[in-house]
Coordinates of C-alpha atoms in Angstrom, one line a residue:
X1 CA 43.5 11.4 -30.8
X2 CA 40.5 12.3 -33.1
X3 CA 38.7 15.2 -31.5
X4 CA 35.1 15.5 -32.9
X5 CA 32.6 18.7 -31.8
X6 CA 28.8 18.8 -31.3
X7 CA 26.2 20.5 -29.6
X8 CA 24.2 17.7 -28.2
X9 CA 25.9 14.4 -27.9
X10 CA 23.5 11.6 -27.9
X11 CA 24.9 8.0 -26.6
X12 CA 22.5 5.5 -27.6
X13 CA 20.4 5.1 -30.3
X14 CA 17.7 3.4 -28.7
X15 CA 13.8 4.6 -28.4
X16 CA 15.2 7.5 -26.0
X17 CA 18.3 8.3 -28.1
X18 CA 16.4 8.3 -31.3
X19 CA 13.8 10.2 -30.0
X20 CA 16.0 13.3 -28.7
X21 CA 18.6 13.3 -31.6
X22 CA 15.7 13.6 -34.1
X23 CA 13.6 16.4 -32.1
X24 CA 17.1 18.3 -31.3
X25 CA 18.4 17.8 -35.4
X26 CA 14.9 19.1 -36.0
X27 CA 15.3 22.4 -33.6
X28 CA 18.5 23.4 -35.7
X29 CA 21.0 21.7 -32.7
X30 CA 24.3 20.4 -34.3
X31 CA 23.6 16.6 -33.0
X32 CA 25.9 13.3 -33.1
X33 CA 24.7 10.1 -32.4
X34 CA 27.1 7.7 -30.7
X35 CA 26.3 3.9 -30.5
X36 CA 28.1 0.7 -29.4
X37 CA 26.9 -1.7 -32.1
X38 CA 26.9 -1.5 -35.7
X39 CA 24.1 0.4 -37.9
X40 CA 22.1 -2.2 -39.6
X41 CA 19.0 -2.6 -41.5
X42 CA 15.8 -4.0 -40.2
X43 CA 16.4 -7.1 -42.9
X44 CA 19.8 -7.6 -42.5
X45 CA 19.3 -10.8 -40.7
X46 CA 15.9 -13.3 -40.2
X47 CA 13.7 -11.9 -37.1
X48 CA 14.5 -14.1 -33.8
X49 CA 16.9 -15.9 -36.1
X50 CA 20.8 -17.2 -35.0
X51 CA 21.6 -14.4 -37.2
X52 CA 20.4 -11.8 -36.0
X53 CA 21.2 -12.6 -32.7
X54 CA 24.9 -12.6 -33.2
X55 CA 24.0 -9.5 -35.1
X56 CA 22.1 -7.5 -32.7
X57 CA 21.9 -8.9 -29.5
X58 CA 24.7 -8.3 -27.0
X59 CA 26.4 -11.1 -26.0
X60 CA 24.0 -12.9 -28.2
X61 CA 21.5 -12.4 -25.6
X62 CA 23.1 -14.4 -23.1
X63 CA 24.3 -12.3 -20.3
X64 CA 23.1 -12.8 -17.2
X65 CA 21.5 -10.9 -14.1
X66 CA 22.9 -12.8 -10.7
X67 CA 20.9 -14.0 -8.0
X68 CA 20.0 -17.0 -6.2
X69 CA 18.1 -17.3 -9.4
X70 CA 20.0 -16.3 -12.3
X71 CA 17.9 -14.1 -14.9
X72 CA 19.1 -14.0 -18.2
X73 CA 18.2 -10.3 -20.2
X74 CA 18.5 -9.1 -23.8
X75 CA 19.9 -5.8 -24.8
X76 CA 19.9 -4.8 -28.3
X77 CA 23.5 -4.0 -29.3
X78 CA 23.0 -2.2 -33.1
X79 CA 21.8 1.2 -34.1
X80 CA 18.2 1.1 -33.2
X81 CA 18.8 -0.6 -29.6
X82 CA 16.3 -3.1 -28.6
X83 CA 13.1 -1.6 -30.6
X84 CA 15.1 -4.1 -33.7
X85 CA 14.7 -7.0 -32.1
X86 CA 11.8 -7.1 -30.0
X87 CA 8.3 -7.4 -30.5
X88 CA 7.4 -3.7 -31.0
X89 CA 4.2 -4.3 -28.5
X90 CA 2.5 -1.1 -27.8
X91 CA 1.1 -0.2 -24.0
X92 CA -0.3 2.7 -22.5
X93 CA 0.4 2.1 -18.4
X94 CA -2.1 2.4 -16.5
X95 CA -3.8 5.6 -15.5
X96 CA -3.1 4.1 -11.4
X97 CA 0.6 3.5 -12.3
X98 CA 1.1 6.9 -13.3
X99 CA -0.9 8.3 -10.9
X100 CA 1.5 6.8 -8.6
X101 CA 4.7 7.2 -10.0
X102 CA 3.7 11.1 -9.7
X103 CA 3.1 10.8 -6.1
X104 CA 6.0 8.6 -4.9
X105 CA 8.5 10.1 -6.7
X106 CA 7.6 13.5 -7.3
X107 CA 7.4 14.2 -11.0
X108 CA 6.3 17.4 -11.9
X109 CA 3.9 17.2 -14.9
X110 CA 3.5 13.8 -14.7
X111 CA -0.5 13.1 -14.4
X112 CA -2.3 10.7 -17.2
X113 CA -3.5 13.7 -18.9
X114 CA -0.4 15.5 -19.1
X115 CA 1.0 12.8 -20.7
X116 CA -1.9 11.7 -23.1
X117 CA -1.3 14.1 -25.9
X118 CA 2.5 12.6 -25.7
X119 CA 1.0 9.1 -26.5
X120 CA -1.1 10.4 -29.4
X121 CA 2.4 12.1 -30.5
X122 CA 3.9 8.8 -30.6
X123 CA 1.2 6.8 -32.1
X124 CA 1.3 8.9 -34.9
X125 CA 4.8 9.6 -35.4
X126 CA 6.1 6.5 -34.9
X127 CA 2.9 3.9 -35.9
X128 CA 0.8 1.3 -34.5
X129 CA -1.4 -1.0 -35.7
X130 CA -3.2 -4.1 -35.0
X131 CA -2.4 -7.5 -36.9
X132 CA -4.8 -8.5 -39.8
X133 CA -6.0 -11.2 -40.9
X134 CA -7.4 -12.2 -37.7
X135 CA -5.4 -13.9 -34.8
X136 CA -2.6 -16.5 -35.1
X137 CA -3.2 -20.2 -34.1
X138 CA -1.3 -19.9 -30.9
X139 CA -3.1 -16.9 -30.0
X140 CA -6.6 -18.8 -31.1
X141 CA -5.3 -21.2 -28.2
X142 CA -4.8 -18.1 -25.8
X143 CA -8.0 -16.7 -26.5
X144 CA -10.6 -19.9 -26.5
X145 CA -8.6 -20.4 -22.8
X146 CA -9.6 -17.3 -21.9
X147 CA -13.0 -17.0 -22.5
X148 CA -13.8 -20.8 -21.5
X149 CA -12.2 -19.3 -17.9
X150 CA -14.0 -15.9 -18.2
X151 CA -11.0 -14.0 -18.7
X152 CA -10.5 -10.9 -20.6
X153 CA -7.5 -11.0 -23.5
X154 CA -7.4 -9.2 -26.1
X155 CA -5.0 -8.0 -29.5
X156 CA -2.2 -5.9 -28.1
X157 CA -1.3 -3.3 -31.4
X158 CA 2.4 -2.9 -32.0
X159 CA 4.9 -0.3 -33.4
X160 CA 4.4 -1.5 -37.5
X161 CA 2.8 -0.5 -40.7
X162 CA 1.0 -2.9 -43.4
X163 CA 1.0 -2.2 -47.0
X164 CA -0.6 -3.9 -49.6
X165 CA 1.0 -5.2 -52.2
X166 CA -0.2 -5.4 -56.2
X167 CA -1.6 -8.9 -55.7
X168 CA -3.4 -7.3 -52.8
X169 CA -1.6 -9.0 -49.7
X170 CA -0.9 -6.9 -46.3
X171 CA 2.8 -7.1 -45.8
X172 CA 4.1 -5.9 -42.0
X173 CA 7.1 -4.4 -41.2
X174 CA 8.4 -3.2 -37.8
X175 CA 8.3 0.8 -37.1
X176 CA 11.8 0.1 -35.3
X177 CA 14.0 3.5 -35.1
X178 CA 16.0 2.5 -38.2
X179 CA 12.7 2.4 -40.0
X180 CA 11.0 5.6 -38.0
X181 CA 13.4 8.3 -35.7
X182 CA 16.9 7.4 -36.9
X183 CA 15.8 8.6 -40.4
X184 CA 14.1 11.3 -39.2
X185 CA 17.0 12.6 -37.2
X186 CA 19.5 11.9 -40.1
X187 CA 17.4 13.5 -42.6
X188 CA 17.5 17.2 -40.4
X189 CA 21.5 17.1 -40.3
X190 CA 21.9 14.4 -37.3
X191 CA 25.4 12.3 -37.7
X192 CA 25.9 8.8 -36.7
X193 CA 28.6 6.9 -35.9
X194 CA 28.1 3.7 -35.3
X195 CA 30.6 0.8 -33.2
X196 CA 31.7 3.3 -30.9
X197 CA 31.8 2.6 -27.6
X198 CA 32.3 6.0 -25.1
X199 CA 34.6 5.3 -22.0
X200 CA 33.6 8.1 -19.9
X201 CA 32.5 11.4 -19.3
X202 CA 34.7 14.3 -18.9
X203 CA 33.4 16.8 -16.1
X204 CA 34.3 20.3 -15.2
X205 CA 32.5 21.4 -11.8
X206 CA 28.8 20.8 -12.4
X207 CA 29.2 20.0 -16.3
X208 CA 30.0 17.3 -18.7
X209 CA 32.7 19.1 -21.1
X210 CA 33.7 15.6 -22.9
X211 CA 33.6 11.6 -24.1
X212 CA 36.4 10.1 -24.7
X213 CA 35.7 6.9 -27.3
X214 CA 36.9 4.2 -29.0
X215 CA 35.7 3.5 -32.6
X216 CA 36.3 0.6 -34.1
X217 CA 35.9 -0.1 -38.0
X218 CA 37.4 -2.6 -40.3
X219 CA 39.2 -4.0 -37.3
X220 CA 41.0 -1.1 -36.2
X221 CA 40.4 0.7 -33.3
X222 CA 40.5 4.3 -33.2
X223 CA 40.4 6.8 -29.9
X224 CA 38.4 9.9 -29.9
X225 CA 37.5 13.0 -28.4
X226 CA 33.9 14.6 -28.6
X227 CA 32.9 17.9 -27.4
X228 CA 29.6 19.1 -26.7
X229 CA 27.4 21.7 -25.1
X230 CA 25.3 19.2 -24.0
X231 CA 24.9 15.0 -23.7
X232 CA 22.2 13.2 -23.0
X233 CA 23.1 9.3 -21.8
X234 CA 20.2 6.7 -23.8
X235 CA 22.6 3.6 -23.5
X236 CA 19.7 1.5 -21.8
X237 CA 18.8 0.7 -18.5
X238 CA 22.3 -1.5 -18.2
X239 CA 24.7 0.5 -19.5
X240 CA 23.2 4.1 -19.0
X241 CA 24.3 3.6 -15.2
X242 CA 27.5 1.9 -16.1
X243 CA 28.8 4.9 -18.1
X244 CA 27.5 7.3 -16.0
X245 CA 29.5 5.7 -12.4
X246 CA 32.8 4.9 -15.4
X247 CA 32.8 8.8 -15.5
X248 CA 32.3 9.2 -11.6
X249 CA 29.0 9.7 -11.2
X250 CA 27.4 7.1 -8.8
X251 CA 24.5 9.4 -6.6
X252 CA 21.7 6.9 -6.4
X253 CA 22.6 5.7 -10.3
X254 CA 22.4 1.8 -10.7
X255 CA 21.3 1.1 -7.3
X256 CA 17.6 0.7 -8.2
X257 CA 17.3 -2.0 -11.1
X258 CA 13.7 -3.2 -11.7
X259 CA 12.4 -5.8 -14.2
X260 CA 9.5 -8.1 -15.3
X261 CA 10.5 -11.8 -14.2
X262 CA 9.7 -14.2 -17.1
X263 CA 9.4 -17.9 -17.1
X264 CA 8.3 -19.4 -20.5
X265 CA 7.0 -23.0 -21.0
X266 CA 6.4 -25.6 -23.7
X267 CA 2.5 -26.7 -24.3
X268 CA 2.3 -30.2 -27.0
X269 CA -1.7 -29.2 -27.8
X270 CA -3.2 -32.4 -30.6
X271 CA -3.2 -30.8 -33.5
X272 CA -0.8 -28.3 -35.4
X273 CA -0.4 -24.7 -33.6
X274 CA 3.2 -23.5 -33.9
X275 CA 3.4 -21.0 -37.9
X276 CA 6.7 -18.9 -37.5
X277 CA 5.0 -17.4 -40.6
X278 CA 2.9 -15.1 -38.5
X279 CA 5.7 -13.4 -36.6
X280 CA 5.7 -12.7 -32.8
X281 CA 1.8 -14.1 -31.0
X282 CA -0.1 -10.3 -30.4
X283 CA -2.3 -11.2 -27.9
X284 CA -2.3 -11.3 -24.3
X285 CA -4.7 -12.2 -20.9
X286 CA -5.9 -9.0 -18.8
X287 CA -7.3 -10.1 -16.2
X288 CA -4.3 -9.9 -14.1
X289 CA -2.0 -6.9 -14.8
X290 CA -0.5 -4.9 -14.5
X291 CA 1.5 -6.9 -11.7
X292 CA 1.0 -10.3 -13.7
X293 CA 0.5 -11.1 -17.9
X294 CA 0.0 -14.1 -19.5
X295 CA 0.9 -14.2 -23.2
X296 CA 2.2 -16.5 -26.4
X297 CA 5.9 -16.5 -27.6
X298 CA 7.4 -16.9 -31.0
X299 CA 7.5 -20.8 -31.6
X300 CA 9.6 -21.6 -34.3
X301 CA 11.4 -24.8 -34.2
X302 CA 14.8 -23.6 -32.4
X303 CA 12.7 -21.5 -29.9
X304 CA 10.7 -24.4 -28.9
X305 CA 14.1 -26.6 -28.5
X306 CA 15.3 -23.9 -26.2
X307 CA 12.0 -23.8 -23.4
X308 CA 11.9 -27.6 -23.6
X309 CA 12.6 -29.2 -20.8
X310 CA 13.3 -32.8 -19.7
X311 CA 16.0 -35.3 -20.9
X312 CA 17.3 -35.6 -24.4
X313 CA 15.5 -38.2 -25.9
X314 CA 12.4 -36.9 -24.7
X315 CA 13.1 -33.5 -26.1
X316 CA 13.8 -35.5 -29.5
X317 CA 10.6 -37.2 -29.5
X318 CA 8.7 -33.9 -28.8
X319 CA 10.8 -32.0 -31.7
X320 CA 9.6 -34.5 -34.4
X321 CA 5.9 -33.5 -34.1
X322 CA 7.6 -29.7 -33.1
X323 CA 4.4 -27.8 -34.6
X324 CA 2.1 -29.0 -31.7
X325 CA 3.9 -27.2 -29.8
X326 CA 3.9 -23.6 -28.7
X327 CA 5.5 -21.4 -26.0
X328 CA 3.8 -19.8 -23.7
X329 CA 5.0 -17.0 -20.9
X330 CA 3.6 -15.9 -17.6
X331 CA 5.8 -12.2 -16.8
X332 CA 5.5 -10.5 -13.9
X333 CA 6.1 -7.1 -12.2
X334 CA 9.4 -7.8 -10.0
X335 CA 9.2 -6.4 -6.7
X336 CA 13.1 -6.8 -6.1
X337 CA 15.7 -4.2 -6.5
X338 CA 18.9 -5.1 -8.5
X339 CA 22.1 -3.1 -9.1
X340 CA 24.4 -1.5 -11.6
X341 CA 28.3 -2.4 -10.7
X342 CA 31.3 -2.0 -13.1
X343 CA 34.4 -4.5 -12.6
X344 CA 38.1 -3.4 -13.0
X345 CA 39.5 -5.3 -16.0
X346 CA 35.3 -6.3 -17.2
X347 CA 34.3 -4.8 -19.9
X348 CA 30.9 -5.8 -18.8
X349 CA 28.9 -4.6 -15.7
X350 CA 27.7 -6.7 -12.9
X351 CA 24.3 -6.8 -12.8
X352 CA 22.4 -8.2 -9.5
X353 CA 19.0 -8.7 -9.1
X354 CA 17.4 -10.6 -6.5
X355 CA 14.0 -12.6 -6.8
X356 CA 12.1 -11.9 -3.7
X357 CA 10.2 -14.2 -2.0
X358 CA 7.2 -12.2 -3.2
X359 CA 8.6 -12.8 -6.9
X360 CA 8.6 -16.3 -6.8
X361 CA 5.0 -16.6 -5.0
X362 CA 4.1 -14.5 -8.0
X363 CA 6.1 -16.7 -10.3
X364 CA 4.3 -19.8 -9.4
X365 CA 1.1 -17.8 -9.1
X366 CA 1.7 -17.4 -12.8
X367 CA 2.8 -20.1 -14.3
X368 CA -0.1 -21.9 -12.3
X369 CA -2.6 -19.6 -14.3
X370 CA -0.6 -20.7 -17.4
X371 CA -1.6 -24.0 -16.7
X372 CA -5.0 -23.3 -16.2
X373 CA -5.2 -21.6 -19.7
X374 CA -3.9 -24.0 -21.8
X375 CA -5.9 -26.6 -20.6
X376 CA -8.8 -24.9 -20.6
X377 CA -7.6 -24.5 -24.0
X378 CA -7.0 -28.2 -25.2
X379 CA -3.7 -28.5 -23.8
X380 CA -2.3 -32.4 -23.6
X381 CA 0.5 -31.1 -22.0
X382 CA 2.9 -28.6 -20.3
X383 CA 6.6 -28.9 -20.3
X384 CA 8.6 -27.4 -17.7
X385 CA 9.4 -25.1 -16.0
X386 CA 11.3 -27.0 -13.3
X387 CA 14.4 -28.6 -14.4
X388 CA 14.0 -32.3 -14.0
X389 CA 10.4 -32.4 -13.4
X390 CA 8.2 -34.5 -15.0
X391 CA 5.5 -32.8 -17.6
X392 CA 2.4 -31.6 -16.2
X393 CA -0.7 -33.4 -18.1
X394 CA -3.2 -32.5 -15.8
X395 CA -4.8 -29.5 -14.6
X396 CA -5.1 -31.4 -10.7
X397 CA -1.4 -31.1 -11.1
X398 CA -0.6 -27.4 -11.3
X399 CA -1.0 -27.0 -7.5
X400 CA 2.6 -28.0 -7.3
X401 CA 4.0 -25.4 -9.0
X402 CA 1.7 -22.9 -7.6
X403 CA 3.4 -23.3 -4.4
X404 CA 6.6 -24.6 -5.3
X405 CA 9.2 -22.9 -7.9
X406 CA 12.5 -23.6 -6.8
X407 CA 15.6 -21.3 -6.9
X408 CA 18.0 -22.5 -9.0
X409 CA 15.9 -25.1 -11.1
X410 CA 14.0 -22.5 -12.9
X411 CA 14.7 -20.7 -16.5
X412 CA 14.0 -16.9 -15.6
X413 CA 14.4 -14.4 -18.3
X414 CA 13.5 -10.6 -19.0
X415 CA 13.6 -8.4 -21.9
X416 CA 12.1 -5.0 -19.8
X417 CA 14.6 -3.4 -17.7
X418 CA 14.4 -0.2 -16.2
X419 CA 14.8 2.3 -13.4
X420 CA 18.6 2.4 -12.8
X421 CA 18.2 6.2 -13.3
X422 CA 14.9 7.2 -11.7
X423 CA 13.0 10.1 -12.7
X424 CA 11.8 12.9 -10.2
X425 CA 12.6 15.5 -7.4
X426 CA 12.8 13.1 -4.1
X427 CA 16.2 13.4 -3.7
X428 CA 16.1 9.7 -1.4
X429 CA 15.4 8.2 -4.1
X430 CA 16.0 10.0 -7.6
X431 CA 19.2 10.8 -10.0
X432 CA 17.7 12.6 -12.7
X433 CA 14.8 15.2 -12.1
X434 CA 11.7 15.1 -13.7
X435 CA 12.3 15.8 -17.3
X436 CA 15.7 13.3 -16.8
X437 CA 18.4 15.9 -16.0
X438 CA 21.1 15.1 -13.7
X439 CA 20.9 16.5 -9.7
X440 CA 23.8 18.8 -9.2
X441 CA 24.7 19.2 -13.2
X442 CA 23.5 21.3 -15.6
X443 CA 24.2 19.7 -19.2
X444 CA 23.7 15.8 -18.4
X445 CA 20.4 14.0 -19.1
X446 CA 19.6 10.5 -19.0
X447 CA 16.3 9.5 -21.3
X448 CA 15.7 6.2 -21.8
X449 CA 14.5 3.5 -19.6
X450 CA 16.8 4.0 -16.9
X451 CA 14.3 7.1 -15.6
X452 CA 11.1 4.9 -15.4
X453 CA 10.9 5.2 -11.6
X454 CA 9.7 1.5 -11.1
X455 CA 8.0 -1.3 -13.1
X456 CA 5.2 -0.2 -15.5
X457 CA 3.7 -3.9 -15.7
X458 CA 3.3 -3.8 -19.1
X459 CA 5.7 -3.4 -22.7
X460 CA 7.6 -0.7 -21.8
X461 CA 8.3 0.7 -25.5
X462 CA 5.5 2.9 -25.6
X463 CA 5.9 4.5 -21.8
X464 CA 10.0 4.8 -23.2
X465 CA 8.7 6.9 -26.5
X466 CA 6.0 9.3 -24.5
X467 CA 8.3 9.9 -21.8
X468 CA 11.6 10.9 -24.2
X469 CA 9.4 12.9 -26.3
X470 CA 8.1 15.0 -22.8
X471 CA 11.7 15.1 -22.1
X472 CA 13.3 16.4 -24.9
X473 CA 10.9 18.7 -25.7
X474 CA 11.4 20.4 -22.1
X475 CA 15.1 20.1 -22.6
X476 CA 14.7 22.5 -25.9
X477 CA 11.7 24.3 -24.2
X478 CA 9.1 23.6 -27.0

């Protein structure tokens, strides 16, 4: 066996993982990134293409959350994690959300204006920016709704940087961490080594001495050994607590799973609204977070297939006129608590997360304010999201859903996960501390979006970024 040295081992390459390997390379710390999937480019396959799903997605984004209502989440499985394939939103949470993750669970330094100047940080550093050009056509739709309901939406910016070409077009491209930290930890001496997948944790008392890994490249698979002085676990919010209760460590790690619920739907509007050209829709409705959002997915042609529901040869007949439609989403903040669990002989956790009654009234109440938005916005029709149930076509129709999402007829998905690893010093409640160290060791810290302590209601990127930076920087005293 291979037996590789460090002195911080980073698993994860994620927003968290990039963050700390580039801040410790640039403090003069001997770092080695260590991550599952393979090292990629942001352009090595189409965005939100078949491609780059098999790519970068684990499990081709298929794996399942179980419940009386299944939930089906995405992970990012490549270097970069999931800032390569999502839609590089940017949030601040709100001021009250902070306010009260401080309270609950006891974070030290944890006010809004502590953590301002850690936003700036990653605005700059990183890069946001709003869309030009004006808004897209399905976001025209989401907007006209809006305001002919009296409801505030607006442009969310995102993590990405225009440049103008010669002919003097704007031409976008994602900050993702291959395009922003991962080259900014590589180029201060960070290594990388990519499809590696660490078993466990060796511990020694109240310290983490070892990984043991397997690397595999060019179909072979190779075991090896990596010491460090310190690691810091940013595998994501699913396999963060996996790895941590592989290596025996299980104190309130993977009990606590939190998530935003998402149902999407198919609108058929009478004229031409779905251009993949423009990329992921940017704007969202206000009025109603941070505990519900209303927003437009990307509608290409195979994404629309997918949210359509109803027979076959209805779903034909809707796919030959395919750009009148677009998808829309209602998410909201879950209220359930799921859990972390690994398998003998499953490579694969068990992930469990229950839909409260609470989530489902929430559910309906969003996808009947869906309803409401698109017609208000010229909608002819809406298409789903009950399995079997006919298209709603008229606004006196919504009440139904409102009231009456079933379990087990609805298509629930997520892309935000968190809280499996909660931040703070309430030891009821807490596995890390407030700037993400293990209770009871000294050299193990979890920072990614396992320590959000509960659902921030909005794209969780940005909240990710500010909080790793706080972290790190505490963890090398800067």
């Amino acid at each position: 066996m291979k037996t590789l040295r460090c002195d911080v081992l980073v698993i994860g390459s994620g927003p968290g993982g990039a963050t700390t390997a580039a801040w410790c390379a640039e403090a003069g710390r001997d770092v080695l990134i260590v991550e599952e999937g393979p090292d990629l480019s942001i352009d090595s396959a189409p965005s939100y293409s078949m491609a780059e799903m098999a790519q970068k997605y684990r499990n081709s984004g298929l794996t399942p959350a179980f419940g009386k209502t299944n939930i089906t989440y995405i992970e990012g499985r490549c270097v970069g994690g999931g800032s390569e394939i999502n839609a590089a939103l940017y949030h601040r949470p709100l001021a009250s959300t902070l306010d009260d993750w401080q309270r609950r669970y006891q974070i030290d330094g944890f006010s809004p204006a502590a953590l301002d100047d850690e936003f700036d940080a990653v605005e700059a550093e990183v890069g946001v920016a709003t869309q030009p050009g004006g808004p897209d056509p399905q976001s025209e739709r989401l907007i006209a709704g809006a305001q002919a309901l009296g409801w505030r939406a607006k442009e969310i910016a995102r993590f990405w940087k225009y440049e103008r070409q010669n002919d003097g077009a704007l031409v976008g491209r994602r900050r993702s961490m291959t395009e922003s930290l991962i080259p900014r930890a590589r180029a201060a001496g960070a290594r990388l080594l990519a499809d590696t997948r660490v078993s466990a944790l060796e511990l020694d008392g109240d310290r983490a001495v070892a990984a043991t890994a397997v690397c595999q490249s060019d179909g072979k698979k190779e075991k090896i050994r990596i010491e460090f002085s310190e690691v810091v676990v940013a595998a994501g919010a699913v396999q963060t607590p996996a790895l941590l209760r592989r290596s025996g460590l299980t104190a309130r790690i993977g009990d606590s799973l939190q998530l935003h619920p998402m149902i999407r739907v198919a609108v058929r509007f009478p004229h031409k609204v779905a251009d993949p050209s423009w990329g992921v829709p940017v704007h969202q409705v206000e009025e109603f977070k941070p505990q519900l959002t209303l927003g437009c997915s990307h509608s290409s042609l195979p994404h629309i297939a997918l949210w359509l529901a109803g027979e076959v040869r209805e779903k034909r007949e809707h796919l030959r006129r395919w750009e009148h439609l677009a998808v829309f989403y209602a998410a909201i903040a879950g209220s359930g608590l799921g859990s972390v669990r690994n398998l003998p002989g499953f490579r694969e956790p068990l992930v469990r997360y229950p839909l409260t009654d609470a989530d489902m009234a929430l559910l309906g109440e969003g996808v009947y304010r869906l309803g409401q938005l698109v017609f208000a916005a010229g909608a002819l029709e809406m298409i789903g999201p009950i399995e079997g149930a006919p298209p709603v076509t008229h606004p006196g129709e919504l009440g139904r859903l409102r009231t009456g999402l079933p379990h087990g007829r609805i298509n629930v998905t997520t892309i935000h996960l968190f809280s499996t690893c909660p931040m703070g010093e309430d030891p009821r409640r807490c596995a890390v501390d407030s700037f993400g160290r293990l209770h009871g060791y000294t050299n193990i810290r979890v920072n990614d979006a396992s320590v959000l302590p509960a659902s921030p209601g909005v794209n969780p990127q940005g909240t990710i970024l500010a909080i790793a930076r706080r972290n790190v920087r505490k963890m090398l005293s800067l």
